[in-house]
CSV table of C-alpha atoms and ligand atoms in Angstrom, one decimal:
chain,number,residue,atom,x,y,z
Q,1,MET,CA,5.0,-129.2,-165.4
Q,2,PRO,CA,7.1,-126.6,-163.5
Q,3,ALA,CA,9.4,-128.8,-161.6
Q,4,TYR,CA,12.5,-128.5,-163.2
Q,5,ALA,CA,14.7,-126.0,-162.8
Q,6,ARG,CA,15.7,-126.2,-166.9
Q,7,GLN,CA,18.7,-125.0,-169.1
Q,8,ALA,CA,17.1,-124.2,-172.4
Q,9,LEU,CA,19.7,-125.9,-174.0
Q,10,SER,CA,18.4,-129.7,-175.3
Q,11,PHE,CA,20.9,-132.3,-177.2
Q,12,VAL,CA,19.9,-134.2,-180.3
Q,13,ARG,CA,22.4,-137.0,-179.9
Q,14,GLY,CA,25.4,-138.6,-178.8
Q,15,SER,CA,28.5,-140.2,-178.6
Q,16,GLY,CA,30.7,-141.9,-175.2
Q,17,ALA,CA,31.4,-138.8,-173.5
Q,18,LEU,CA,30.1,-136.2,-176.1
Q,19,LEU,CA,26.7,-134.8,-176.9
Q,20,TRP,CA,25.7,-132.6,-180.0
Q,21,ASP,CA,22.9,-129.6,-180.0
Q,22,ALA,CA,20.7,-129.2,-182.8
Q,23,GLN,CA,23.7,-126.7,-184.4
Q,24,ASP,CA,26.1,-129.3,-184.2
Q,25,GLN,CA,27.7,-127.7,-181.5
Q,26,GLU,CA,30.1,-130.2,-179.2
Q,27,TYR,CA,30.1,-130.6,-175.7
Q,28,LEU,CA,31.9,-132.7,-173.3
Q,29,ASP,CA,29.5,-134.3,-170.0
Q,30,ALA,CA,30.8,-134.8,-166.7
Q,31,ILE,CA,27.9,-135.7,-165.4
Q,32,SER,CA,26.5,-138.7,-167.2
Q,33,GLY,CA,23.0,-137.8,-167.2
Q,34,VAL,CA,23.3,-137.7,-163.5
Q,35,ALA,CA,25.4,-141.0,-162.9
Q,36,VAL,CA,23.4,-143.1,-165.3
Q,37,THR,CA,25.0,-143.2,-168.9
Q,38,SER,CA,27.8,-144.5,-167.5
Q,39,LEU,CA,28.5,-146.4,-170.6
Q,40,GLY,CA,28.0,-142.9,-172.6
Q,41,HIS,CA,26.0,-142.5,-174.9
Q,42,ALA,CA,25.0,-144.1,-177.4
Q,43,HIS,CA,27.2,-147.4,-176.8
Q,44,PRO,CA,26.9,-149.5,-179.5
Q,45,GLU,CA,26.3,-153.0,-177.4
Q,46,ILE,CA,23.0,-151.4,-175.2
Q,47,THR,CA,21.7,-149.9,-179.0
Q,48,ALA,CA,21.8,-153.2,-180.1
Q,49,ALA,CA,20.7,-155.1,-177.2
Q,50,ILE,CA,17.5,-152.8,-177.4
Q,51,CYS,CA,16.5,-153.1,-180.9
Q,52,GLU,CA,17.1,-157.3,-180.9
Q,53,GLN,CA,14.7,-158.0,-177.5
Q,54,ALA,CA,12.6,-155.2,-178.6
Q,55,SER,CA,12.3,-157.1,-181.9
Q,56,LEU,CA,11.5,-160.3,-180.2
Q,57,LEU,CA,9.3,-159.3,-177.2
Q,58,LEU,CA,9.3,-155.9,-174.6
Q,59,HIS,CA,6.8,-157.3,-171.9
Q,60,THR,CA,4.7,-159.9,-170.6
Q,61,SER,CA,4.1,-159.2,-167.3
Q,62,ASN,CA,5.3,-160.9,-163.9
Q,63,VAL,CA,2.1,-163.0,-164.0
Q,64,PHE,CA,4.8,-165.7,-166.2
Q,65,ARG,CA,8.7,-166.1,-165.6
Q,66,ILE,CA,11.0,-163.7,-167.3
Q,67,ASP,CA,14.3,-165.0,-168.6
Q,68,TRP,CA,16.5,-162.0,-169.3
Q,69,GLN,CA,15.2,-160.8,-165.7
Q,70,GLU,CA,16.6,-164.1,-163.9
Q,71,ARG,CA,19.7,-163.7,-165.7
Q,72,LEU,CA,19.7,-160.0,-164.7
Q,73,GLY,CA,19.1,-161.5,-160.6
Q,74,GLU,CA,22.0,-164.1,-160.6
Q,75,ARG,CA,24.6,-161.6,-162.2
Q,76,LEU,CA,23.7,-159.2,-159.5
Q,77,CYS,CA,23.4,-160.8,-156.9
Q,78,SER,CA,27.1,-162.5,-158.0
Q,79,LEU,CA,28.5,-158.9,-158.3
Q,80,SER,CA,26.8,-157.8,-154.6
Q,81,GLY,CA,26.6,-160.8,-152.9
Q,82,MET,CA,22.9,-160.8,-152.6
Q,83,ASP,CA,20.4,-163.7,-153.0
Q,84,LYS,CA,17.7,-162.7,-154.6
Q,85,ALA,CA,16.6,-159.3,-156.4
Q,86,PHE,CA,13.1,-157.5,-156.7
Q,87,PHE,CA,12.9,-155.3,-159.6
Q,88,CYS,CA,11.2,-152.1,-160.3
Q,89,ASN,CA,11.3,-148.6,-162.4
Q,90,SER,CA,13.6,-146.4,-160.5
Q,91,GLY,CA,15.9,-145.6,-157.7
Q,92,ALA,CA,12.6,-144.4,-156.3
Q,93,GLU,CA,11.0,-147.5,-156.4
Q,94,ALA,CA,14.0,-149.2,-155.4
Q,95,ASN,CA,14.1,-147.2,-151.9
Q,96,GLU,CA,10.6,-148.3,-151.1
Q,97,THR,CA,10.6,-151.8,-151.8
Q,98,ALA,CA,14.3,-151.6,-149.6
Q,99,LEU,CA,10.9,-149.7,-147.0
Q,100,LYS,CA,8.9,-152.0,-146.8
Q,101,LEU,CA,11.1,-154.5,-146.3
Q,102,ALA,CA,12.2,-153.0,-143.3
Q,103,ARG,CA,8.1,-152.1,-141.9
Q,104,LEU,CA,7.5,-156.5,-142.8
Q,105,HIS,CA,10.7,-157.5,-140.6
Q,106,ALA,CA,9.6,-155.0,-137.8
Q,107,HIS,CA,5.8,-156.3,-138.3
Q,108,HIS,CA,7.3,-160.1,-138.0
Q,109,GLN,CA,8.7,-159.7,-134.6
Q,110,GLY,CA,5.4,-158.0,-133.3
Q,111,ILE,CA,7.0,-154.3,-133.6
Q,112,ALA,CA,3.3,-151.6,-134.4
Q,113,ALA,CA,5.5,-148.6,-135.1
Q,114,PRO,CA,9.1,-149.3,-136.0
Q,115,GLN,CA,11.6,-146.5,-137.0
Q,116,ILE,CA,14.0,-146.6,-139.7
Q,117,ILE,CA,17.5,-144.9,-139.2
Q,118,VAL,CA,18.3,-142.4,-141.8
Q,119,MET,CA,20.8,-139.4,-142.3
Q,120,ASP,CA,21.9,-136.5,-142.4
Q,121,ASN,CA,21.7,-135.0,-145.9
Q,122,GLY,CA,21.3,-138.2,-147.2
Q,123,PHE,CA,19.3,-138.6,-150.8
Q,124,HIS,CA,17.0,-141.4,-151.2
Q,125,GLY,CA,14.1,-140.1,-153.6
Q,126,ARG,CA,11.0,-138.1,-154.1
Q,127,THR,CA,7.9,-140.6,-153.6
Q,128,LEU,CA,6.5,-139.6,-150.2
Q,129,ALA,CA,8.0,-142.0,-148.4
Q,130,THR,CA,11.6,-141.5,-150.1
Q,131,LEU,CA,11.3,-137.9,-149.3
Q,132,SER,CA,10.7,-138.7,-145.9
Q,133,ALA,CA,13.9,-140.6,-145.4
Q,134,THR,CA,15.2,-137.8,-147.4
Q,135,GLY,CA,17.6,-135.3,-144.8
Q,136,ASN,CA,17.2,-132.1,-146.7
Q,137,PRO,CA,14.3,-130.0,-145.4
Q,138,ALA,CA,14.3,-128.2,-149.1
Q,139,ILE,CA,12.8,-131.4,-150.8
Q,140,GLN,CA,10.2,-131.8,-147.8
Q,141,THR,CA,9.0,-128.6,-147.6
Q,142,GLY,CA,5.7,-128.7,-148.8
Q,143,PHE,CA,4.6,-131.7,-148.9
Q,144,ALA,CA,4.0,-132.8,-144.7
Q,145,PRO,CA,2.5,-134.5,-143.6
Q,146,LEU,CA,6.0,-136.9,-143.9
Q,147,MET,CA,5.8,-140.6,-143.6
Q,148,PRO,CA,6.4,-141.3,-139.9
Q,149,GLY,CA,9.1,-143.5,-138.6
Q,150,PHE,CA,12.2,-142.7,-139.8
Q,151,LEU,CA,14.9,-141.8,-137.0
Q,152,ARG,CA,18.0,-139.2,-138.6
Q,153,LEU,CA,21.1,-139.4,-136.7
Q,154,PRO,CA,24.6,-137.6,-138.3
Q,155,TYR,CA,25.9,-138.9,-141.1
Q,156,ASN,CA,29.8,-141.0,-139.7
Q,157,ASP,CA,29.0,-140.5,-135.7
Q,158,ILE,CA,28.7,-144.3,-134.7
Q,159,ASP,CA,28.1,-143.1,-131.0
Q,160,THR,CA,25.1,-141.5,-132.4
Q,161,VAL,CA,23.6,-144.9,-133.4
Q,162,TRP,CA,24.5,-146.6,-129.9
Q,163,ALA,CA,22.9,-144.4,-128.3
Q,164,ALA,CA,19.3,-144.4,-130.3
Q,165,ALA,CA,19.7,-148.6,-129.5
Q,166,ALA,CA,20.2,-148.3,-126.1
Q,167,GLN,CA,16.8,-145.3,-125.3
Q,168,SER,CA,15.1,-147.0,-129.3
Q,169,PRO,CA,13.9,-149.9,-129.3
Q,170,HIS,CA,12.1,-149.6,-132.3
Q,171,VAL,CA,14.2,-149.4,-134.2
Q,172,VAL,CA,14.4,-152.0,-137.1
Q,173,ALA,CA,16.6,-151.3,-139.8
Q,174,VAL,CA,19.7,-148.6,-141.2
Q,175,LEU,CA,19.1,-147.1,-144.6
Q,176,LEU,CA,22.2,-144.7,-145.8
Q,177,GLU,CA,24.6,-144.3,-148.8
Q,178,PRO,CA,27.7,-144.9,-149.0
Q,179,VAL,CA,28.9,-141.5,-150.4
Q,180,GLN,CA,25.9,-139.0,-150.0
Q,181,GLY,CA,25.9,-137.8,-153.6
Q,182,GLU,CA,23.4,-135.3,-153.6
Q,183,GLY,CA,24.6,-134.5,-150.2
Q,184,GLY,CA,27.9,-133.0,-151.6
Q,185,ILE,CA,29.7,-135.9,-152.9
Q,186,ARG,CA,30.4,-137.1,-148.8
Q,187,ALA,CA,31.9,-140.5,-147.8
Q,188,ALA,CA,30.8,-143.1,-145.1
Q,189,ASP,CA,34.2,-143.7,-143.5
Q,190,PRO,CA,35.2,-147.1,-143.9
Q,191,ALA,CA,35.1,-148.0,-140.3
Q,192,TYR,CA,31.6,-146.5,-139.8
Q,193,LEU,CA,30.1,-148.6,-142.3
Q,194,ARG,CA,31.6,-151.9,-140.2
Q,195,ALA,CA,30.7,-150.7,-137.0
Q,196,LEU,CA,27.1,-149.7,-138.8
Q,197,ARG,CA,27.9,-154.0,-139.4
Q,198,GLN,CA,28.0,-155.2,-136.0
Q,199,LEU,CA,25.3,-153.0,-134.6
Q,200,CYS,CA,22.9,-154.3,-136.9
Q,201,ASP,CA,24.2,-157.8,-136.3
Q,202,GLN,CA,24.1,-157.3,-132.6
Q,203,GLN,CA,20.8,-155.4,-133.0
Q,204,GLY,CA,19.2,-157.4,-135.5
Q,205,TRP,CA,18.7,-154.7,-137.5
Q,206,LEU,CA,18.7,-154.8,-141.1
Q,207,LEU,CA,21.7,-152.9,-142.4
Q,208,MET,CA,20.3,-151.2,-146.7
Q,209,VAL,CA,22.4,-149.4,-148.5
Q,210,ASP,CA,21.2,-146.8,-151.5
Q,211,GLU,CA,23.7,-148.4,-153.8
Q,212,ILE,CA,21.4,-146.1,-156.7
Q,213,GLN,CA,24.4,-143.7,-157.2
Q,214,THR,CA,27.0,-145.1,-156.0
Q,215,GLY,CA,26.2,-148.6,-157.4
Q,216,MET,CA,27.6,-149.9,-160.9
Q,217,GLY,CA,31.4,-149.3,-160.3
Q,218,ARG,CA,31.0,-145.3,-160.1
Q,219,THR,CA,33.3,-145.4,-156.9
Q,220,GLY,CA,35.7,-147.9,-158.0
Q,221,ALA,CA,34.2,-151.2,-157.1
Q,222,TRP,CA,31.0,-152.4,-158.0
Q,223,LEU,CA,29.0,-151.4,-154.9
Q,224,GLY,CA,30.7,-148.3,-153.0
Q,225,TYR,CA,30.1,-151.0,-149.6
Q,226,GLN,CA,32.5,-153.7,-150.6
Q,227,HIS,CA,34.9,-150.7,-150.3
Q,228,ALA,CA,34.6,-151.4,-146.4
Q,229,GLY,CA,34.5,-155.0,-147.2
Q,230,ILE,CA,31.0,-155.7,-145.4
Q,231,LEU,CA,27.9,-157.6,-146.9
Q,232,PRO,CA,24.7,-154.9,-145.9
Q,233,ASP,CA,21.4,-157.1,-146.1
Q,234,VAL,CA,19.2,-155.1,-148.4
Q,235,VAL,CA,21.0,-153.3,-151.6
Q,236,THR,CA,19.1,-150.6,-153.9
Q,237,LEU,CA,20.1,-149.5,-157.8
Q,238,ALA,CA,18.9,-148.0,-160.8
Q,239,LYS,CA,20.6,-144.9,-162.2
Q,240,ALA,CA,23.5,-147.2,-164.3
Q,241,LEU,CA,22.2,-150.0,-163.8
Q,242,GLY,CA,20.3,-149.1,-167.3
Q,243,ASN,CA,22.8,-147.0,-168.9
Q,244,GLY,CA,19.4,-144.8,-168.9
Q,245,PHE,CA,16.9,-147.7,-169.9
Q,246,PRO,CA,14.7,-147.3,-166.8
Q,247,ILE,CA,15.2,-150.0,-164.0
Q,248,GLY,CA,15.9,-150.2,-160.2
Q,249,ALA,CA,16.4,-153.3,-158.3
Q,250,CYS,CA,16.0,-154.1,-154.8
Q,251,LEU,CA,18.9,-156.9,-153.5
Q,252,ALA,CA,18.4,-158.8,-150.4
Q,253,ARG,CA,20.1,-161.2,-148.9
Q,254,GLY,CA,19.4,-163.9,-146.2
Q,255,ALA,CA,17.0,-163.2,-143.9
Q,256,ALA,CA,16.0,-160.3,-145.4
Q,257,ALA,CA,15.4,-161.5,-148.8
Q,258,ALA,CA,12.6,-164.1,-147.5
Q,259,LEU,CA,9.9,-161.7,-146.3
Q,260,PHE,CA,7.9,-160.8,-148.9
Q,261,SER,CA,5.4,-163.3,-149.9
Q,262,PRO,CA,3.2,-163.4,-152.9
Q,263,GLY,CA,1.0,-161.0,-153.1
Q,264,GLN,CA,3.1,-158.1,-150.7
Q,265,HIS,CA,5.0,-156.6,-152.8
Q,266,GLY,CA,4.6,-155.9,-157.2
Q,267,SER,CA,5.2,-153.8,-160.3
Q,268,THR,CA,3.7,-153.3,-164.1
Q,269,PHE,CA,6.6,-153.2,-165.8
Q,270,GLY,CA,9.4,-154.2,-163.3
Q,271,GLY,CA,11.9,-156.4,-164.6
Q,272,ASN,CA,10.6,-156.5,-168.0
Q,273,PRO,CA,12.5,-158.6,-171.1
Q,274,LEU,CA,14.0,-155.0,-172.1
Q,275,ALA,CA,14.6,-153.4,-169.1
Q,276,CYS,CA,16.6,-156.7,-168.3
Q,277,ARG,CA,18.1,-157.3,-171.2
Q,278,VAL,CA,19.4,-153.9,-171.3
Q,279,ALA,CA,21.1,-154.0,-168.2
Q,280,CYS,CA,22.7,-157.5,-168.4
Q,281,THR,CA,24.3,-156.1,-171.4
Q,282,VAL,CA,25.4,-153.3,-169.1
Q,283,ILE,CA,27.1,-155.8,-166.5
Q,284,GLU,CA,28.5,-157.5,-169.3
Q,285,VAL,CA,30.7,-154.6,-170.9
Q,286,MET,CA,31.9,-152.7,-167.7
Q,287,ALA,CA,32.8,-156.7,-166.7
Q,288,ARG,CA,34.7,-157.2,-169.8
Q,289,GLU,CA,35.9,-153.9,-169.8
Q,290,GLN,CA,37.2,-153.9,-166.3
Q,291,LEU,CA,35.1,-150.8,-165.9
Q,292,PRO,CA,35.2,-150.2,-162.2
Q,293,ALA,CA,38.7,-150.5,-161.8
Q,294,ARG,CA,38.7,-147.7,-164.6
Q,295,ALA,CA,36.9,-145.4,-162.4
Q,296,ALA,CA,39.4,-145.9,-159.8
Q,297,VAL,CA,41.9,-145.1,-161.9
Q,298,LEU,CA,40.3,-142.2,-163.8
Q,299,GLY,CA,38.9,-141.0,-160.7
Q,300,ALA,CA,42.2,-140.6,-159.2
Q,301,ARG,CA,43.3,-138.8,-162.9
Q,302,LEU,CA,40.3,-136.4,-161.9
Q,303,LEU,CA,41.0,-135.9,-158.2
Q,304,ASP,CA,44.5,-135.2,-158.5
Q,305,GLY,CA,44.2,-132.8,-161.5
Q,306,LEU,CA,41.9,-130.7,-159.8
Q,307,ARG,CA,43.5,-130.8,-156.9
Q,308,GLN,CA,46.6,-129.8,-158.4
Q,309,ALA,CA,45.4,-126.7,-160.1
Q,310,LEU,CA,42.7,-125.4,-158.1
Q,311,ALA,CA,44.9,-125.5,-154.5
Q,312,THR,CA,45.5,-122.3,-154.4
Q,313,HIS,CA,42.3,-120.8,-155.9
Q,314,PRO,CA,40.5,-118.8,-153.1
Q,315,ALA,CA,37.1,-119.5,-153.3
Q,316,VAL,CA,38.0,-123.5,-153.6
Q,317,SER,CA,37.1,-124.9,-149.8
Q,318,ALA,CA,37.7,-128.5,-150.5
Q,319,ILE,CA,38.2,-131.4,-153.4
Q,320,ARG,CA,36.9,-134.8,-152.3
Q,321,GLY,CA,36.8,-138.0,-154.7
Q,322,HIS,CA,35.6,-141.5,-155.3
Q,323,GLY,CA,36.1,-142.9,-158.3
Q,324,LEU,CA,33.7,-141.1,-160.7
Q,325,MET,CA,32.2,-139.3,-158.1
Q,326,VAL,CA,33.5,-136.1,-157.8
Q,327,GLY,CA,32.6,-133.1,-155.5
Q,328,ILE,CA,34.5,-129.0,-155.4
Q,329,GLU,CA,33.1,-126.9,-152.6
Q,330,LEU,CA,33.2,-123.6,-153.0
Q,331,ASN,CA,32.9,-121.4,-150.6
Q,332,ARG,CA,30.6,-119.2,-152.2
Q,333,PRO,CA,27.0,-120.3,-153.8
Q,334,CYS,CA,27.8,-121.1,-157.1
Q,335,THR,CA,24.8,-122.5,-158.6
Q,336,ASP,CA,24.8,-120.3,-162.2
Q,337,LEU,CA,28.0,-122.2,-162.9
Q,338,VAL,CA,26.1,-125.0,-164.5
Q,339,GLY,CA,24.7,-122.5,-167.2
Q,340,ARG,CA,28.4,-120.3,-167.6
Q,341,ALA,CA,29.4,-123.9,-167.8
Q,342,LEU,CA,27.4,-124.5,-170.9
Q,343,ALA,CA,27.6,-121.1,-172.2
Q,344,GLU,CA,31.8,-120.9,-172.0
Q,345,GLN,CA,33.3,-124.1,-171.9
Q,346,HIS,CA,31.0,-126.0,-173.4
Q,347,LEU,CA,30.6,-128.3,-170.1
Q,348,LEU,CA,27.7,-130.5,-168.5
Q,349,ILE,CA,28.4,-130.1,-164.6
Q,350,THR,CA,26.0,-130.4,-161.7
Q,351,VAL,CA,26.4,-128.0,-158.5
Q,352,THR,CA,24.4,-129.3,-155.3
Q,353,ARG,CA,23.9,-128.0,-151.4
Q,354,GLY,CA,24.3,-124.8,-153.8
Q,355,ASN,CA,28.2,-124.7,-153.4
Q,356,VAL,CA,30.1,-128.2,-154.2
Q,357,ILE,CA,30.7,-128.5,-158.3
Q,358,ARG,CA,29.0,-132.2,-158.8
Q,359,LEU,CA,31.1,-134.3,-161.3
Q,360,LEU,CA,30.0,-138.1,-163.0
Q,361,PRO,CA,31.8,-138.2,-165.7
Q,362,ALA,CA,30.7,-141.4,-168.0
Q,363,LEU,CA,33.6,-145.0,-166.9
Q,364,ILE,CA,34.4,-145.4,-170.4
Q,365,SER,CA,35.7,-141.6,-170.6
Q,366,THR,CA,39.0,-141.2,-171.8
Q,367,GLU,CA,42.6,-140.0,-170.2
Q,368,ALA,CA,42.2,-136.4,-172.8
Q,369,GLN,CA,39.0,-136.7,-171.7
Q,370,ILE,CA,39.0,-136.5,-167.9
Q,371,ASP,CA,42.4,-133.7,-168.6
Q,372,ASP,CA,40.1,-132.0,-170.5
Q,373,ILE,CA,37.8,-131.7,-167.6
Q,374,VAL,CA,40.1,-130.3,-165.8
Q,375,ARG,CA,41.3,-127.9,-168.3
Q,376,ARG,CA,37.5,-126.3,-168.4
Q,377,ILE,CA,37.0,-125.9,-165.0
Q,378,VAL,CA,39.7,-124.3,-164.3
Q,379,LEU,CA,38.9,-121.8,-167.2
Q,380,LEU,CA,34.9,-121.8,-165.9
Q,381,LEU,CA,36.7,-120.8,-161.8
Q,382,ALA,CA,39.6,-118.7,-163.2
Q,383,PRO,CA,37.1,-115.1,-162.6
Q,384,GLU,CA,36.2,-116.7,-159.3
Q,385,ALA,CA,39.2,-116.2,-158.1
Q,386,LYS,CA,39.1,-112.3,-158.5
Q,387,PRO,CA,38.0,-111.3,-155.5
Q,388,GLN,CA,34.2,-111.3,-154.8
Q,389,PRO,CA,31.1,-108.7,-154.2
Q,390,GLN,CA,29.2,-109.8,-150.9
Q,391,HIS,CA,26.6,-112.7,-151.9
Q,392,THR,CA,23.8,-113.0,-149.5
Q,393,ALA,CA,22.8,-116.6,-148.3
Q,394,GLU,CA,22.1,-119.4,-150.2
Q,395,SER,CA,18.0,-119.4,-150.0
Q,396,ALA,CA,16.0,-122.7,-149.8
Q,397,THR,CA,14.3,-122.2,-153.2
Q,398,ALA,CA,18.2,-122.6,-154.5
Q,399,VAL,CA,19.2,-124.9,-152.6
Q,400,ALA,CA,15.6,-127.2,-154.2
Q,401,SER,CA,16.2,-126.5,-157.6
Q,402,SER,CA,19.8,-127.4,-157.2
Q,403,SER,CA,18.7,-130.7,-157.0
Q,404,TRP,CA,17.8,-133.1,-159.7
H,501,PLP,C1,18.8,-140.9,-157.6
H,501,PLP,C2,18.4,-141.4,-156.1
H,501,PLP,C3,17.9,-142.0,-156.1
H,501,PLP,C4,16.3,-141.5,-156.5
H,501,PLP,O1,16.0,-142.1,-158.0
H,501,PLP,P1,15.5,-142.1,-159.1
H,501,PLP,O2,15.5,-143.3,-160.7
H,501,PLP,O3,14.8,-140.5,-159.5
H,501,PLP,O4,13.9,-142.5,-158.2
H,501,PLP,C5,18.1,-142.2,-154.3
H,501,PLP,N1,18.6,-142.2,-154.2
H,501,PLP,C6,20.2,-141.8,-154.5
H,501,PLP,C7,21.5,-142.1,-153.1
H,501,PLP,C8,20.4,-141.4,-155.8
H,501,PLP,O5,21.7,-141.0,-156.3
């Protein structure tokens, strides 16, 4: 189905941060399959884990105990400060799990029509509930009626959350990203996250953090919220958790971890031995090689390089970075840069919100590869420094097609 605005290019193999097409042309990957392949392509330990587990056991169903799932749950809980885990197959499903927890939390208090606070420009997935939670009209258009029960507020504005607490007695939870990825690489202020934590405690609300893009070391800590020194009640993960093998997780702490009783949620594939062994291996490699700290170092290098090279570029209006999540905001629409970067620079980038170049390099990238990303971006943007013809306003379709 024509759900994607695809590039014509396709790749046949990869290694680390590099990819090759069928003509053996080499490309530098600065998006990691949209924040998925943080250990790079064809990582030998991931390949070995897949091969060995495939030769032993793929799937038995959640009717039985699954040793690798228990190990992964323990590992993730110790990294995140959570108590329990539920496993599924994607980010949207992880967020669906969180939304179901918030509904149960409400119904246990006798609130029949609960509301969950979500943020402008937030992104939480493409299922009906998660697109309803998403703060981008382009993603929602055509899919009404949306799921009710969301109260949308401006991101990073604690006063509006205080006002909601005073005016909306049926609020039961807050769901947000610590750095909005699809929303253009915009971070929550640590003080805002701490104030949200305090308010959620006072009100008995669940603080639910979507770490699907920011988690697993990407921002320079295992989880994005750790920069603010807070503990949420619910955390969702996917993307880099399986380095390309599909797996999602919803983690919870305290009362939120005890909400489901048997039969209230489930997933046929979720948490199978193969997916969980792969994720355990991802964590093992990331911990051993201290990749969250590496993301902080490489991210600072990338940000500094871009800021130095593009400081006076007339088309660049802002450069933002949080570990290896970097956004270069242009003062004009630039979705065409994705194709030009491939053709002219052999570089994989994405553009979000129509005018923000988003870079999500692998955490195993070398310093030389990070410097090479800067060099290729500078060359890519060189023609943009010349006076431009007048552009028309960005259309809703262009914004929609820039999302994954
Ligand atoms: C990618 C993403 C999702 C959706 O994950 P899928 O695996 O595509 O369903 C949800 N939230 C955030 C923050 C994401 O980046």
